[in-house]
Coordinates of C-alpha atoms in Angstrom, one line a residue:
Chain Z
M1 CA 143.7 56.8 63.6
A2 CA 142.6 56.5 67.3
A3 CA 142.6 59.7 68.6
L4 CA 142.4 61.4 72.4
G5 CA 139.1 63.4 73.8
A6 CA 139.4 65.2 76.7
W7 CA 136.4 65.9 78.3
G8 CA 135.7 68.0 81.7
S9 CA 132.5 68.3 83.0
A10 CA 129.4 67.8 80.9
V11 CA 126.0 69.7 81.6
A12 CA 123.1 67.3 80.7
P13 CA 121.4 68.5 78.2
A14 CA 117.7 67.7 79.7
R15 CA 118.2 69.9 82.4
L16 CA 119.0 73.0 80.2
S17 CA 116.3 72.6 77.9
R18 CA 114.1 72.6 80.8
V19 CA 115.4 75.9 81.9
A20 CA 115.4 77.1 78.2
R21 CA 111.7 76.0 77.9
A22 CA 110.5 77.7 81.3
L23 CA 112.4 80.8 80.2
W24 CA 110.7 81.1 77.1
A25 CA 107.6 80.0 78.8
W26 CA 107.9 82.9 80.5
R27 CA 108.1 85.4 78.2
A28 CA 105.6 84.0 76.0
R29 CA 103.0 84.2 78.8
R30 CA 104.4 87.8 79.7
C31 CA 103.4 88.7 76.2
L32 CA 99.7 86.8 76.3
G33 CA 99.4 88.4 79.5
Q34 CA 100.0 92.2 78.7
D35 CA 100.1 93.3 75.2
A36 CA 97.7 91.0 73.2
G37 CA 96.4 93.5 71.3
A38 CA 99.0 95.7 70.5
A39 CA 101.2 93.1 70.0
D40 CA 100.2 92.1 66.5
G41 CA 100.8 95.7 65.1
G42 CA 104.1 96.4 66.9
K43 CA 105.5 93.3 65.8
A44 CA 104.9 93.6 62.1
A45 CA 106.1 96.9 62.4
K46 CA 108.9 96.4 64.6
P47 CA 110.9 93.2 64.8
S48 CA 110.9 91.4 68.5
F49 CA 113.7 89.2 70.2
A50 CA 111.9 86.2 69.3
D51 CA 111.1 86.3 65.5
E52 CA 112.8 83.5 64.0
A53 CA 115.1 85.9 61.4
V54 CA 116.0 88.0 64.7
Q55 CA 117.3 84.6 66.0
N56 CA 119.0 83.0 63.3
L57 CA 121.0 86.5 63.3
L58 CA 122.2 86.2 66.7
Y59 CA 122.6 83.1 66.6
K60 CA 125.1 83.2 63.7
M61 CA 127.0 85.9 65.2
T62 CA 127.2 84.4 68.6
G63 CA 129.7 81.7 66.7
L64 CA 130.2 78.2 68.1
N65 CA 133.8 78.3 69.8
L66 CA 133.3 74.6 71.4
Q67 CA 136.7 75.3 73.9
K68 CA 134.7 78.4 75.1
V69 CA 131.3 76.9 75.9
F70 CA 132.6 73.5 77.3
R71 CA 135.7 75.6 79.7
P72 CA 135.1 73.9 83.0
V73 CA 132.7 75.2 85.2
K74 CA 134.5 76.2 89.0
K75 CA 132.2 74.2 90.5
E76 CA 132.9 70.5 89.2
L77 CA 136.2 69.3 90.5
K78 CA 136.5 66.3 88.5
P79 CA 139.8 65.2 86.8
P80 CA 139.4 65.4 83.0
K81 CA 138.6 61.8 81.7
Y82 CA 140.2 60.3 78.4
K83 CA 138.8 58.5 76.3
L84 CA 140.1 56.4 73.3
M85 CA 138.5 56.5 70.7
T86 CA 138.6 55.8 66.5
E87 CA 137.6 58.8 63.8
A88 CA 134.1 58.0 63.8
Q89 CA 133.7 58.0 67.2
L90 CA 135.3 61.2 67.8
E91 CA 133.2 62.7 64.7
E92 CA 130.2 61.1 66.6
A93 CA 131.3 62.8 69.7
T94 CA 131.8 66.3 68.4
R95 CA 128.6 66.0 66.6
K96 CA 126.7 65.5 70.3
A97 CA 129.1 68.2 71.9
I98 CA 128.2 70.9 69.5
E99 CA 124.6 69.5 69.6
E100 CA 125.2 70.1 73.6
A101 CA 126.6 73.7 72.9
K102 CA 123.4 74.7 71.0
E103 CA 121.8 74.1 74.1
K104 CA 124.0 75.9 76.0
L105 CA 124.0 79.0 73.6
I106 CA 119.9 79.3 73.8
M107 CA 119.8 83.0 74.3
P108 CA 117.4 84.1 77.6
P109 CA 114.8 86.2 76.4
V110 CA 114.9 90.1 76.3
L111 CA 111.9 91.0 77.8
N112 CA 110.1 94.7 78.0
E113 CA 109.9 96.0 82.0
R114 CA 106.7 95.1 83.2
E115 CA 104.0 97.8 82.8
P116 CA 101.9 98.5 86.1
I117 CA 98.3 97.6 85.8
D118 CA 95.9 99.5 86.6
D119 CA 92.2 97.8 85.4
V120 CA 88.9 98.8 86.9
L121 CA 86.2 96.3 86.4
A122 CA 83.3 98.0 88.0
E123 CA 82.5 101.2 90.1
D124 CA 80.2 100.9 92.6
K125 CA 80.3 104.2 94.7
F126 CA 77.1 103.5 97.0
L127 CA 79.1 100.4 98.7
E128 CA 81.4 103.4 100.3
G129 CA 81.6 103.2 103.8
T130 CA 80.6 99.4 104.5
E131 CA 83.7 98.2 104.9
S132 CA 87.0 99.5 106.7
T133 CA 89.7 96.9 104.5
K134 CA 89.9 95.8 101.2
Y135 CA 89.0 92.3 99.6
V136 CA 91.3 90.7 97.8
F137 CA 90.1 87.7 95.6
T138 CA 92.3 85.0 94.0
D139 CA 91.3 82.7 91.4
L140 CA 92.3 79.6 92.6
T141 CA 92.0 77.2 89.4
Y142 CA 95.1 75.0 89.0
S143 CA 95.1 74.6 85.6
I144 CA 95.8 78.2 84.2
P145 CA 99.3 79.6 84.7
H146 CA 99.7 82.4 87.2
R147 CA 99.6 85.1 84.2
E148 CA 96.4 84.7 83.6
R149 CA 95.2 84.4 86.9
F150 CA 92.4 86.7 88.0
I151 CA 93.3 88.0 91.2
V152 CA 90.6 91.2 91.8
V153 CA 90.5 93.8 94.7
R154 CA 87.5 95.4 96.3
E155 CA 88.6 98.2 97.7
P156 CA 86.3 100.2 100.7
N157 CA 85.1 102.9 98.6
G158 CA 83.4 100.3 96.4
V159 CA 86.0 100.4 93.4
L160 CA 86.8 96.7 92.0
R161 CA 89.9 96.6 90.6
K162 CA 93.0 94.1 89.2
A163 CA 95.1 93.7 91.5
T164 CA 98.8 95.2 91.0
W165 CA 102.1 93.0 90.5
E166 CA 103.2 92.6 94.1
E167 CA 99.7 92.1 95.1
R168 CA 99.9 89.5 92.5
D169 CA 102.7 87.8 93.7
R170 CA 101.7 88.1 96.8
M171 CA 98.6 86.0 96.4
I172 CA 100.2 83.6 94.5
Q173 CA 102.9 82.5 96.7
I174 CA 100.2 82.3 99.5
F175 CA 98.0 79.8 97.2
F176 CA 100.5 78.4 95.2
P177 CA 104.2 78.3 97.4
K178 CA 106.9 76.9 95.6
E179 CA 110.3 76.4 97.2
G180 CA 113.1 78.4 98.1
R181 CA 109.9 80.8 97.3
R182 CA 110.6 80.5 93.4
V183 CA 107.5 82.6 92.8
I184 CA 109.9 85.5 92.4
P185 CA 110.2 85.5 89.3
P186 CA 114.1 84.3 87.6
V187 CA 116.7 87.0 88.1
I188 CA 116.8 88.1 84.9
F189 CA 113.6 89.3 84.6
K190 CA 113.8 91.7 87.4
D191 CA 113.8 95.3 86.5
E192 CA 116.9 96.4 88.7
H193 CA 118.8 93.4 87.2
L194 CA 117.6 94.8 83.3
V195 CA 119.3 97.9 84.3
V196 CA 122.5 95.9 85.4
H197 CA 122.3 94.3 82.1
H198 CA 122.0 97.1 80.5
R199 CA 125.1 99.3 82.0
T200 CA 127.2 95.8 81.5
Y201 CA 126.5 96.1 77.9
D202 CA 127.3 99.8 77.7
D203 CA 130.1 99.2 79.8
I204 CA 131.1 96.0 77.0
E205 CA 130.5 98.3 74.3
K206 CA 132.8 101.2 76.0
H207 CA 135.9 99.1 76.4
A208 CA 135.1 96.9 73.3
K209 CA 135.6 93.8 75.3
Y210 CA 133.0 92.2 72.9
D211 CA 135.0 88.5 72.6
L212 CA 134.3 88.0 76.5
L213 CA 130.5 87.2 75.3
R214 CA 131.1 86.1 71.9
S215 CA 130.5 82.5 72.3
T216 CA 127.9 82.5 75.2
R217 CA 124.3 82.4 75.4
H218 CA 124.2 86.8 76.4
F219 CA 126.1 87.8 73.1
G220 CA 122.5 87.8 71.2
G221 CA 121.0 89.9 74.3
M222 CA 124.0 92.4 73.9
V223 CA 123.5 92.7 70.2
W224 CA 120.0 93.7 70.7
Y225 CA 120.7 96.0 72.9
L226 CA 123.0 97.9 71.0
V227 CA 121.3 97.6 67.7
N228 CA 118.3 99.3 69.4
K229 CA 119.9 102.0 70.9
K230 CA 122.0 102.4 67.5
K231 CA 125.9 101.5 69.4
T232 CA 126.9 99.4 67.1
D233 CA 130.1 101.1 65.8
G234 CA 132.9 99.2 68.0
L235 CA 131.1 96.1 67.3
L236 CA 131.7 96.6 63.6
I237 CA 135.0 97.5 64.1
D238 CA 135.7 94.8 66.2
M239 CA 134.4 91.8 63.5
I240 CA 136.4 93.5 61.3
H241 CA 139.1 92.9 62.7
R242 CA 138.9 89.6 63.1
D243 CA 137.6 89.3 59.8
L244 CA 134.4 88.2 60.4
L245 CA 132.4 89.7 57.3
D246 CA 129.3 87.2 57.6
D247 CA 129.2 88.2 61.1
T248 CA 129.6 92.1 59.9
T249 CA 126.6 91.4 57.3
S250 CA 124.2 89.5 59.3
L251 CA 124.8 92.7 62.3
I252 CA 123.8 95.2 59.6
T253 CA 120.5 93.2 58.3
L254 CA 119.8 92.9 61.7
Y255 CA 119.8 96.6 62.2
H256 CA 117.7 97.1 58.9
M257 CA 115.1 95.0 60.2
V258 CA 114.9 96.6 63.3
H259 CA 115.1 100.1 61.9
P260 CA 113.6 99.7 58.4
E261 CA 113.3 103.4 58.1
C262 CA 116.9 104.5 58.2
Q263 CA 118.5 105.9 55.1
S264 CA 121.2 102.8 54.4
A265 CA 118.6 100.3 55.3
K266 CA 116.5 102.4 52.3
E267 CA 119.3 102.0 49.7
A268 CA 120.2 98.1 51.1
K269 CA 116.7 97.2 49.9
E270 CA 117.0 99.4 46.8
G271 CA 120.4 98.5 45.6
K272 CA 120.0 94.5 47.4
L273 CA 123.6 95.0 48.1
Q274 CA 126.1 92.1 49.4
G275 CA 129.0 92.0 51.8
V276 CA 131.3 95.2 51.3
D277 CA 128.7 96.9 49.7
L278 CA 126.6 96.4 52.6
I279 CA 128.7 97.9 55.2
K280 CA 130.1 100.7 53.1
V281 CA 126.3 101.5 52.6
F282 CA 125.8 101.5 56.3
V283 CA 129.6 103.2 57.6
K284 CA 128.3 105.9 55.1
T285 CA 125.2 106.7 56.5
E286 CA 125.0 105.7 59.9
S287 CA 127.9 105.1 61.9
Q288 CA 129.5 107.9 64.1
K289 CA 133.4 106.2 63.7
E290 CA 133.0 106.6 60.5
G291 CA 137.2 107.0 60.2
Y292 CA 138.1 103.7 62.1
I293 CA 135.7 101.7 60.4
Q294 CA 137.0 103.3 56.7
L295 CA 140.7 102.2 58.1
A296 CA 139.5 99.0 59.6
L297 CA 137.8 97.5 56.2
Q298 CA 140.9 98.9 54.0
A299 CA 142.9 97.1 56.3
Y300 CA 140.7 94.0 56.1
E301 CA 140.9 94.5 52.0
E302 CA 144.7 94.6 52.3
A303 CA 144.7 91.7 53.8
M304 CA 142.7 90.0 51.4
A305 CA 144.3 90.9 48.7
T306 CA 147.6 90.1 49.9
S307 CA 146.2 86.7 51.1
T308 CA 144.7 85.7 47.9
A309 CA 147.9 87.0 46.0
S310 CA 150.5 85.2 47.8
Chain J
M1 CA 83.3 51.7 115.5
V2 CA 79.5 51.8 114.2
Q3 CA 78.6 55.0 115.8
L4 CA 81.6 56.8 113.4
G5 CA 80.6 54.6 110.5
S6 CA 77.3 55.8 110.6
R7 CA 78.2 59.3 110.9
L8 CA 80.3 59.1 107.7
L9 CA 77.7 57.3 105.7
K10 CA 74.8 58.9 106.7
S11 CA 72.4 59.0 103.9
Y12 CA 69.7 61.9 104.1
R13 CA 65.9 62.3 102.6
G14 CA 66.0 65.1 100.2
G15 CA 68.2 68.0 100.9
H16 CA 70.3 69.3 97.9
V17 CA 73.8 70.5 97.4
V18 CA 75.2 74.2 98.7
I19 CA 78.0 76.2 98.3
R20 CA 78.4 77.9 101.9
F21 CA 80.9 78.8 104.8
A22 CA 82.2 76.2 106.9
L23 CA 83.6 78.3 109.8
G24 CA 86.7 76.7 111.1
G25 CA 90.0 78.2 113.6
C26 CA 90.5 79.1 117.0
A27 CA 88.6 81.2 119.3
N28 CA 88.6 84.8 118.3
R29 CA 90.0 83.6 115.4
P30 CA 87.3 82.5 112.6
F31 CA 88.3 80.9 109.5
F32 CA 86.0 80.2 106.7
R33 CA 86.1 77.4 104.1
I34 CA 84.0 77.9 100.5
V35 CA 82.6 74.5 100.7
A36 CA 80.3 72.3 98.6
A37 CA 78.3 70.2 100.6
H38 CA 74.7 68.7 101.3
S39 CA 72.3 71.1 102.7
R40 CA 71.6 68.7 105.6
R41 CA 74.8 68.1 106.5
A42 CA 76.7 69.6 109.6
R43 CA 78.1 73.4 109.3
D44 CA 81.7 71.9 109.7
G45 CA 81.0 68.5 109.0
K46 CA 81.9 66.4 105.8
Y47 CA 81.7 68.4 102.2
L48 CA 82.0 67.2 99.0
E49 CA 84.3 69.5 97.8
Q50 CA 86.1 72.9 98.7
L51 CA 85.6 75.4 96.8
G52 CA 87.9 78.1 98.2
C53 CA 88.6 79.8 101.5
L54 CA 88.1 83.3 103.1
D55 CA 90.1 84.8 105.6
P56 CA 87.8 87.4 107.5
L57 CA 90.4 88.9 109.6
P58 CA 92.7 91.5 107.5
N59 CA 96.2 90.6 107.0
A60 CA 99.3 92.5 107.7
H61 CA 98.8 94.5 104.4
G62 CA 95.2 95.5 105.2
E63 CA 93.5 93.2 103.5
R64 CA 90.9 90.1 103.8
V65 CA 92.1 87.5 101.4
A66 CA 89.8 85.0 99.8
G67 CA 90.6 82.3 97.0
L68 CA 88.1 81.0 95.0
N69 CA 88.4 78.3 92.7
L70 CA 85.9 79.6 89.6
E71 CA 86.4 76.6 87.7
R72 CA 84.7 74.0 90.3
L73 CA 82.5 77.2 91.4
R74 CA 81.4 76.7 88.0
H75 CA 80.9 73.1 88.0
W76 CA 78.6 72.9 90.8
L77 CA 76.6 76.0 89.6
G78 CA 75.9 73.6 86.9
C79 CA 75.0 70.6 88.9
G80 CA 72.5 72.9 90.6
A81 CA 74.0 73.9 93.3
Q82 CA 72.3 76.5 95.2
L83 CA 74.4 79.4 97.6
S84 CA 74.1 80.5 100.8
R85 CA 73.3 84.4 101.6
P86 CA 76.9 85.5 102.5
A87 CA 78.4 82.9 99.6
E88 CA 76.3 85.0 97.2
K89 CA 77.1 88.5 98.9
L90 CA 80.8 87.1 98.6
L91 CA 80.6 86.3 95.0
G92 CA 79.0 89.6 94.5
L93 CA 81.8 91.7 95.6
A94 CA 84.1 89.3 93.8
G95 CA 82.4 90.3 90.7
F96 CA 81.8 86.8 90.1
L97 CA 77.8 87.1 90.3
P98 CA 76.2 90.5 90.1
L99 CA 76.1 92.4 93.2
H100 CA 73.4 91.0 95.8
P101 CA 70.6 93.5 96.5
M102 CA 70.8 93.0 100.2
T103 CA 74.3 94.5 99.8
V104 CA 72.7 97.5 98.3
T105 CA 70.0 97.7 100.5
G106 CA 72.7 97.4 103.7
A107 CA 74.7 100.0 102.5
E108 CA 71.8 102.4 102.2
R109 CA 70.4 101.3 105.4
L110 CA 74.2 102.1 106.9
R111 CA 74.3 105.9 105.2
R112 CA 70.9 106.3 106.8
R113 CA 71.5 105.2 110.1
R114 CA 74.9 107.3 110.4
R115 CA 73.2 110.2 108.5
A116 CA 70.5 110.2 111.1
Q117 CA 72.8 109.6 113.8
E118 CA 75.0 112.4 112.7
A119 CA 71.7 114.9 113.1
A120 CA 70.7 113.5 116.2
A121 CA 74.3 114.7 117.9
D122 CA 74.2 117.7 115.8
G123 CA 71.0 118.2 118.2
S124 CA 68.5 120.8 117.7
P125 CA 70.4 124.4 117.3
G126 CA 72.0 122.4 113.7
P127 CA 69.2 122.0 111.4
S128 CA 67.8 118.5 110.5
D129 CA 68.7 117.0 107.2
A130 CA 65.9 115.4 105.6
P131 CA 67.3 111.5 104.2

């Protein structure tokens, strides 16, 4: 049976994957540069955003609503193209669309804020007074990434220290200029914008508008933020209302992974609970809006009972 | 044409590779390029490779900017290049090489001179301090 498929603007997956890879490279390099020593111990105790298990859970929760993902972007004003295809071709096209949607849903990494660099390499106090201005030395080796570049400052008082982030950015812009001053790290990573992100997530949580982000790439980041701040109740209720039990269990598993010391995590590990029991335990121990969640759970169970009965 | 050719295709007797500063810029505006070149070449003449630069005048943020291609520097030093004294001092300040002894000596001499000047400025009523 032939079917009509209307595809609006299709974004080339190549461009997206490059962007995604660049974003991840930023994150990896920042981790390398900053907390190389502390990372191993920290990651073992507290799972980070990039762990596979965490990513899987977040991806499952994000959902894959094709209609929303390929919602026409405002700038492209081409009329939709209609193609006549057979069943097999339609399946093929759907599969390809799912792949592209997956690329689109790659989450922008959640990073820690940039800590100020304060590292003194040498102190030569007898040089005090010889010079009036400081020297900034930049390593111009082409092949090393900017994060690992040596940029040191020799102060007039003789102290040889590593350059601050602002100095680093300026020097890298001077010696390795990029168009449109792209040396300023992508907007997502600026601290002010992180704060904006947090405020957006808080606002969404207050008004319980989780569905706005559900099939977008920002869902994972939002869930990560809420889990870290322990404000997961609204999200839980929303999921139960929409009958997304799997998502609820993934959310709770994620919560246990991030906060292994909480009581429900211990109980879950002891009892190896699954599904609704896990939710009940979690609700009893951790949540603030117990009443609401119990109500929602009851409603859900009644709905299940009636649907199986009928 | 023949003159141009002879200047570019010079072959020297003896000489060795040095890493030194080549001066460029304009009147009252120096700019140094850190360069690996033959010792017999002109100061600003044809060089083997540029390894960095130094701007001796402070910029808007009050810093003197210098760039050093450390990887290539290491390569040339491995090939047996020598360094000029200002280049050694700069690398000492950068921390790539240990501080040059003349830097330390220069600092001490400056301090001594300043103290002598202060003592002379105080004059006879003030007590003269021993260096």
